[in-house]
Coordinates of C-alpha atoms in Angstrom, one line a residue:
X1 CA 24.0 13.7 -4.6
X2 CA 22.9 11.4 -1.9
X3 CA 23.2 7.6 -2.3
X4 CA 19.5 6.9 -2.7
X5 CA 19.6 9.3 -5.4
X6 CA 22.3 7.7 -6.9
X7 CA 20.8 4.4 -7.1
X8 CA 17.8 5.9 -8.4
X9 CA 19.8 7.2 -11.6
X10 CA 22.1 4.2 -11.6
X11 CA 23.3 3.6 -15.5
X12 CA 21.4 1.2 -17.3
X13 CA 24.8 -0.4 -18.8
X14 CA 25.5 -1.5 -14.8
X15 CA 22.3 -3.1 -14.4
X16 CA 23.3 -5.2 -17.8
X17 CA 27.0 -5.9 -16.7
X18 CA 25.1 -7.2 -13.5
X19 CA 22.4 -9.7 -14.9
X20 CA 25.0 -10.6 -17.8
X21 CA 27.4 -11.6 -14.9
X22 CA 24.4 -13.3 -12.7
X23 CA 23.8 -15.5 -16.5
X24 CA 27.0 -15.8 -16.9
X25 CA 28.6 -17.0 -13.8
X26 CA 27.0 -20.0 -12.8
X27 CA 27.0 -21.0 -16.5
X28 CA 31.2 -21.2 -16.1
X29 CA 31.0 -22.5 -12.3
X30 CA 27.8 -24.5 -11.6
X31 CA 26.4 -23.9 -8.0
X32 CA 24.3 -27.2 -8.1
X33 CA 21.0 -25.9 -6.2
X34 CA 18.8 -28.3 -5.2
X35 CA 16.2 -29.3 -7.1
X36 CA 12.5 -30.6 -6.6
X37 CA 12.0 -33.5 -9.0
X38 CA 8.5 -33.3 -10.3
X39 CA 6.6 -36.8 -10.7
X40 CA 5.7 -36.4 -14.5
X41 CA 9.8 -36.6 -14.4
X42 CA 10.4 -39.2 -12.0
X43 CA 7.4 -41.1 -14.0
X44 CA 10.2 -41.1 -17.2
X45 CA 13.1 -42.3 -14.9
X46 CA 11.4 -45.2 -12.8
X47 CA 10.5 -46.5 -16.3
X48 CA 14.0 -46.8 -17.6
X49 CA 15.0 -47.9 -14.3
X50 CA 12.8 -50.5 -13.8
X51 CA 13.2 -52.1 -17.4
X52 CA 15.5 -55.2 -17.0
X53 CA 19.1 -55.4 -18.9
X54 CA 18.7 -55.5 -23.0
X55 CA 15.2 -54.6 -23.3
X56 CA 14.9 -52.3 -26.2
X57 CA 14.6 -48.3 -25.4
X58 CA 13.7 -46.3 -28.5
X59 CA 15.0 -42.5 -28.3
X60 CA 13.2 -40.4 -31.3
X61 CA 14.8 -37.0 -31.0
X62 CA 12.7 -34.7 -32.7
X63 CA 13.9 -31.5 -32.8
X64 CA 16.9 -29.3 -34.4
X65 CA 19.4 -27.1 -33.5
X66 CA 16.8 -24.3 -32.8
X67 CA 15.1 -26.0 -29.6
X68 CA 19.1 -27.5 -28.7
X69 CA 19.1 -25.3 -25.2
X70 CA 15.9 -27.4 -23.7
X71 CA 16.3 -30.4 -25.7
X72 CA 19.7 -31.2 -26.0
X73 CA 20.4 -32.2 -22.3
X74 CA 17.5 -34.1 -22.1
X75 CA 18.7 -36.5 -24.8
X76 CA 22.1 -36.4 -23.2
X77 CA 20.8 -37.6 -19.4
X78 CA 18.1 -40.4 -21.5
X79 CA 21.0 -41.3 -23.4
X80 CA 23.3 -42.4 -20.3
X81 CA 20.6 -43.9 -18.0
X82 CA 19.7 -46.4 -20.8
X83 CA 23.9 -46.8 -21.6
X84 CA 24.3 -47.1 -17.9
X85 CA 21.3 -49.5 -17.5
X86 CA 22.5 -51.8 -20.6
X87 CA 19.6 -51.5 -22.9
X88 CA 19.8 -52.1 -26.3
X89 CA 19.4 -48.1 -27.8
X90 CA 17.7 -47.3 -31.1
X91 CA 17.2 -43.9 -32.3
X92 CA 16.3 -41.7 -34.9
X93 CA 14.2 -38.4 -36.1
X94 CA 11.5 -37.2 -37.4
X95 CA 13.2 -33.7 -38.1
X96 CA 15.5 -33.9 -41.0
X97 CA 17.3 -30.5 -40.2
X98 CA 18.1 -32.5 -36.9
X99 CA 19.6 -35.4 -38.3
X100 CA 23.3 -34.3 -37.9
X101 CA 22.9 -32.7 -34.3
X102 CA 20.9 -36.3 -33.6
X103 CA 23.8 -38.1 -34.7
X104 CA 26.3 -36.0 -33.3
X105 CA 24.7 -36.7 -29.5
X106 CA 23.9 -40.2 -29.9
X107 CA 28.1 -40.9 -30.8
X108 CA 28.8 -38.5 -27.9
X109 CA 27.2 -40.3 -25.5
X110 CA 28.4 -43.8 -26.6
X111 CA 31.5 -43.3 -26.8
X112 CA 31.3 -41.7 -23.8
X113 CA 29.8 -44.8 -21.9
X114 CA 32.3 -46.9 -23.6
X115 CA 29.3 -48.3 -25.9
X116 CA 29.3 -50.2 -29.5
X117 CA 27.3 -49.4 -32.3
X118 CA 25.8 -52.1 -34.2
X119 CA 25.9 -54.0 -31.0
X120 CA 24.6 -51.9 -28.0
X121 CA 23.2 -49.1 -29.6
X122 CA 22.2 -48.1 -33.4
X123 CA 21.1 -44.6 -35.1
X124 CA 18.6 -45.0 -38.0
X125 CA 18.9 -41.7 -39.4
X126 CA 15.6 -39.4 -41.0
X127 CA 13.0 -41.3 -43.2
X128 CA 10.7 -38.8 -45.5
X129 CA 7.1 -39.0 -44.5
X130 CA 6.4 -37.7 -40.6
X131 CA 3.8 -39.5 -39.1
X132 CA 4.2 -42.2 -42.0
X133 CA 7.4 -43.4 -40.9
X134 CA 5.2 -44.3 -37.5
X135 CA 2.8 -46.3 -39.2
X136 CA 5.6 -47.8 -41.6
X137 CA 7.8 -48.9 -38.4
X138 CA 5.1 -50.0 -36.6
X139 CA 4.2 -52.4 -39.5
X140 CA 8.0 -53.5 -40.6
X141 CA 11.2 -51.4 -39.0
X142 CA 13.3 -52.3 -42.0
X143 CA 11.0 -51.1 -44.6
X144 CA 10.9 -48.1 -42.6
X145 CA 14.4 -48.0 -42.2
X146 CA 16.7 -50.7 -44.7
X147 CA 19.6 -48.6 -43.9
X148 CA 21.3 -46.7 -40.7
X149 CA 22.2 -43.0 -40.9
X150 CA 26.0 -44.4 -42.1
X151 CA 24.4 -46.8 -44.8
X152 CA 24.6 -49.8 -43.5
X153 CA 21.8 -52.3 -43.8
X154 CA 19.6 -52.0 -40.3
X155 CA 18.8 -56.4 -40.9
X156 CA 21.9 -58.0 -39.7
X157 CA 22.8 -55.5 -36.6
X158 CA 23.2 -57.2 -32.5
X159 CA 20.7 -54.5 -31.6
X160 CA 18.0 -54.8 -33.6
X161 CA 17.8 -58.5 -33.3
X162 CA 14.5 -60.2 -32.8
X163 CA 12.7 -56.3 -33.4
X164 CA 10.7 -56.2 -36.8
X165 CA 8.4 -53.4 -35.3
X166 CA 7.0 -51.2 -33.0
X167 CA 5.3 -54.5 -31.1
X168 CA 9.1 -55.3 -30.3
X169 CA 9.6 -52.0 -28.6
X170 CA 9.7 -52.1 -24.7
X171 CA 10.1 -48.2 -24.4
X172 CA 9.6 -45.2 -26.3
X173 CA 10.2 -41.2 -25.7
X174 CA 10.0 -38.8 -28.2
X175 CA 11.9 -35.5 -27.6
X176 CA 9.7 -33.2 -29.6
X177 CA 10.2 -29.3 -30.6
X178 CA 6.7 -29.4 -32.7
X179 CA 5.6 -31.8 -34.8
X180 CA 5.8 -34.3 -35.8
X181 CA 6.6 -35.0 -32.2
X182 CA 5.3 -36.8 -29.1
X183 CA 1.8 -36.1 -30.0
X184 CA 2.2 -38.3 -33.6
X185 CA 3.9 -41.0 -31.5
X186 CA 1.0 -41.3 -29.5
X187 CA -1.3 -41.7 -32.2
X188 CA 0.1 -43.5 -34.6
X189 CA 2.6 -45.9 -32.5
X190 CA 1.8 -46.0 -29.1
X191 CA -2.2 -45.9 -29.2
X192 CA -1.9 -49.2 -32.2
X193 CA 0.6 -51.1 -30.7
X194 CA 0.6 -50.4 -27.2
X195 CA 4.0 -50.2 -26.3
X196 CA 4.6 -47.7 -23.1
X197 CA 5.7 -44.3 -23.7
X198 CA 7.4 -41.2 -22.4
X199 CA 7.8 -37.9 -23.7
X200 CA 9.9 -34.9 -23.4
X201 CA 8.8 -31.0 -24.9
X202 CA 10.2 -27.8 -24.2
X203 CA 8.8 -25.7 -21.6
X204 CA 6.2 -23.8 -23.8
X205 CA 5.2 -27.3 -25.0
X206 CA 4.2 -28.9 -21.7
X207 CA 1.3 -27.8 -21.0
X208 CA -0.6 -29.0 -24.2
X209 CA 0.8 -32.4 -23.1
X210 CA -0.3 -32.3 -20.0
X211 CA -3.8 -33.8 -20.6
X212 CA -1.8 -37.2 -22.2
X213 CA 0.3 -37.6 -19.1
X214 CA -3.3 -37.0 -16.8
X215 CA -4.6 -39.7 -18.7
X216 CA -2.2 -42.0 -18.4
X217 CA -1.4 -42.3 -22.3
X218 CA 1.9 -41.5 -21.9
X219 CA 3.9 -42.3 -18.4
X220 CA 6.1 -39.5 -18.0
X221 CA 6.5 -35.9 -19.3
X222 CA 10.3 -34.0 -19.1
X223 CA 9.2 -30.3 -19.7
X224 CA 12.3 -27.8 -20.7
X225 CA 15.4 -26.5 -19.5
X226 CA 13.7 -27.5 -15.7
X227 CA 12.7 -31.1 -16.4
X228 CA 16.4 -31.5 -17.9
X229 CA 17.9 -30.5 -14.6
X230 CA 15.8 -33.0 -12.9
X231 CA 16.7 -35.7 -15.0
X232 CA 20.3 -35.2 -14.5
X233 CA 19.9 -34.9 -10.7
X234 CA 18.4 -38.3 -10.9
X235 CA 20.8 -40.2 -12.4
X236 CA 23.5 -38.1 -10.6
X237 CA 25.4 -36.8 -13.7
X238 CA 24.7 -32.8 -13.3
X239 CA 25.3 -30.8 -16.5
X240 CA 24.1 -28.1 -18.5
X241 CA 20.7 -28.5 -17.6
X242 CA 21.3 -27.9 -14.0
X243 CA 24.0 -24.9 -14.6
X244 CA 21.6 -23.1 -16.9
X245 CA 18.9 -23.3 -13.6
X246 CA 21.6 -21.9 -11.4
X247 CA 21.9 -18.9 -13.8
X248 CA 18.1 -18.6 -14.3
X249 CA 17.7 -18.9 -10.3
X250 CA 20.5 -15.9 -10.0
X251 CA 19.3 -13.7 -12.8
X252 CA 15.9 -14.1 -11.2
X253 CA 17.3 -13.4 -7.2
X254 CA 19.2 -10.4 -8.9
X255 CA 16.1 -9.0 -11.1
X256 CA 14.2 -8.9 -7.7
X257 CA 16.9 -7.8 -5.0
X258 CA 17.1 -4.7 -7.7
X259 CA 13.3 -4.2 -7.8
X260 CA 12.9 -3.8 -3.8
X261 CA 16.0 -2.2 -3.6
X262 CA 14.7 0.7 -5.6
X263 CA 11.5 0.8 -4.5
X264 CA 12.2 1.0 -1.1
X265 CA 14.7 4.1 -2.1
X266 CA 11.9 5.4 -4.2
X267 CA 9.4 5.7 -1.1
X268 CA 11.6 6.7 1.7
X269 CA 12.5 9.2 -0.8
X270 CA 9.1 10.4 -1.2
X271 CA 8.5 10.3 3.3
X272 CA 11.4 12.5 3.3
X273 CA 9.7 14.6 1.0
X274 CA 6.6 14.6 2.5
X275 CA 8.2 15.3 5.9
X276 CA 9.9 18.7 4.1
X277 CA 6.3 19.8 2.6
X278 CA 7.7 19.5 -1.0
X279 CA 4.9 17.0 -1.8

């Protein structure tokens, strides 16, 4: 058997060991490909960037575990530009079955950045009611929200000093999986009290955003998996967002060096063929 015909009837199981090793390669030992950085992205970033030392960043990260791939470093980069910038960091949810993964990123990060709760940074937790916790914040925080995610009373903390509601919020991005998401935030927060806004979706969200970022209602848009790679390119910290492009980007050069490979095979096969007068 020749080796065009060999490659023709290649095992399937090699073709799996092949993309499995394109996935999981890079995964274990980032490349770091460069990386065009999109301006809904960049729209998110200058924001942060440009807000002076101890304004007051809110970070609603709603989504759970199930939407953690996209999501997840998103929060993560968000989470150290506004350490690294020294802003004083509120978050919280809307999701309940993403309370304990919210919490669990917030204290990563923080301690991470060397950063103090109660005094730099403070995690509210999951209120019942969806888009009524908006209009309940946006009226009086601490009615919203009389305790933290640890119980402790939310009146009394560094961070929250001189905020009673959504009026006292500089910036805002929600992190939304579905809803209630960045859509609700919009509607009920942003569109009342008039506080700027970012969001971030995952990648099948983005487009149905898209006509609030054309508009100008919100500022900035970090779609998926991609616009988490971005972000961490920006402020310099590349993690898993940008090792799970490098193994989309070599799954996808592998899928289509296989493609032309065998199609090429497949026709000069066929000219052979031809040339014999068997076809």
């Amino acid at each position: 058997m020749s080796f065009a015909e060999r490659m023709l009837k290649i095992d399937r199981r090699i073709i799996f060991l092949m993309i499995g090793l394109c996935t999981l390669l890079p995964l274990l030992y980032p490349v770091g490909l460069p990386i065009k950085i999109s301006s809904e992205v960049r729209g998110v970033y200058d924001h942060i960037e440009s807000l002076p030392e101890g304004s007051v960043f809110l970070l609603s990260i709603d989504f759970d575990p199930a939407s953690k791939p996209e999501l997840y470093p998103q929060a993560i980069s968000l989470l150290r530009h506004a350490f690294r910038k020294n802003l004083r960091v509120m978050t919280m949810t809307l999701w309940v079955s993403g309370t304990g993964m919210a919490d669990q990123i917030v204290t990563q990060v923080a301690k991470e950045m060397g950063k103090e709760y109660g005094k730099d940074y403070a995690f509210l937790g999951w209120s019942p009611g969806g888009q009524a916790v908006i209009i309940n914040m946006g009226q009086d925080l601490y009615s919203a929200f009389p305790s933290d995610y640890g119980g402790k009373p939310t009146k009394g903390l560094p961070v929250l000093d001189g905020v009673r509601n959504l009026k006292d919020v500089t910036y805002l991005v929600s992190l939304g999986a579905g809803r209630p998401g960045v859509e609700e935030w919009y509607v009920f927060g942003k569109d009342k009290h008039k506080f700027e806004m970012g969001g971030g979706c995952t990648g099948v969200m983005a487009p149905g955003l898209y006509p609030l970022l054309r508009s100008g209602q919100i500022n900035g848009l970090i779609g998926g998996l991609r616009g988490a790679a971005e972000y961490e390119s920006l402020i310099g910290q590349k993690g898993k967002a940008v090792a799970g492009m490098d193994a989309q980007s070599a799954t996808h050069v592998a899928i289509i060096a296989l493609v032309i490979m065998c199609n090429l095979i497949y026709f000069s096969q066929r000219r052979a063929l031809r040339a014999q007068g068997h076809i």
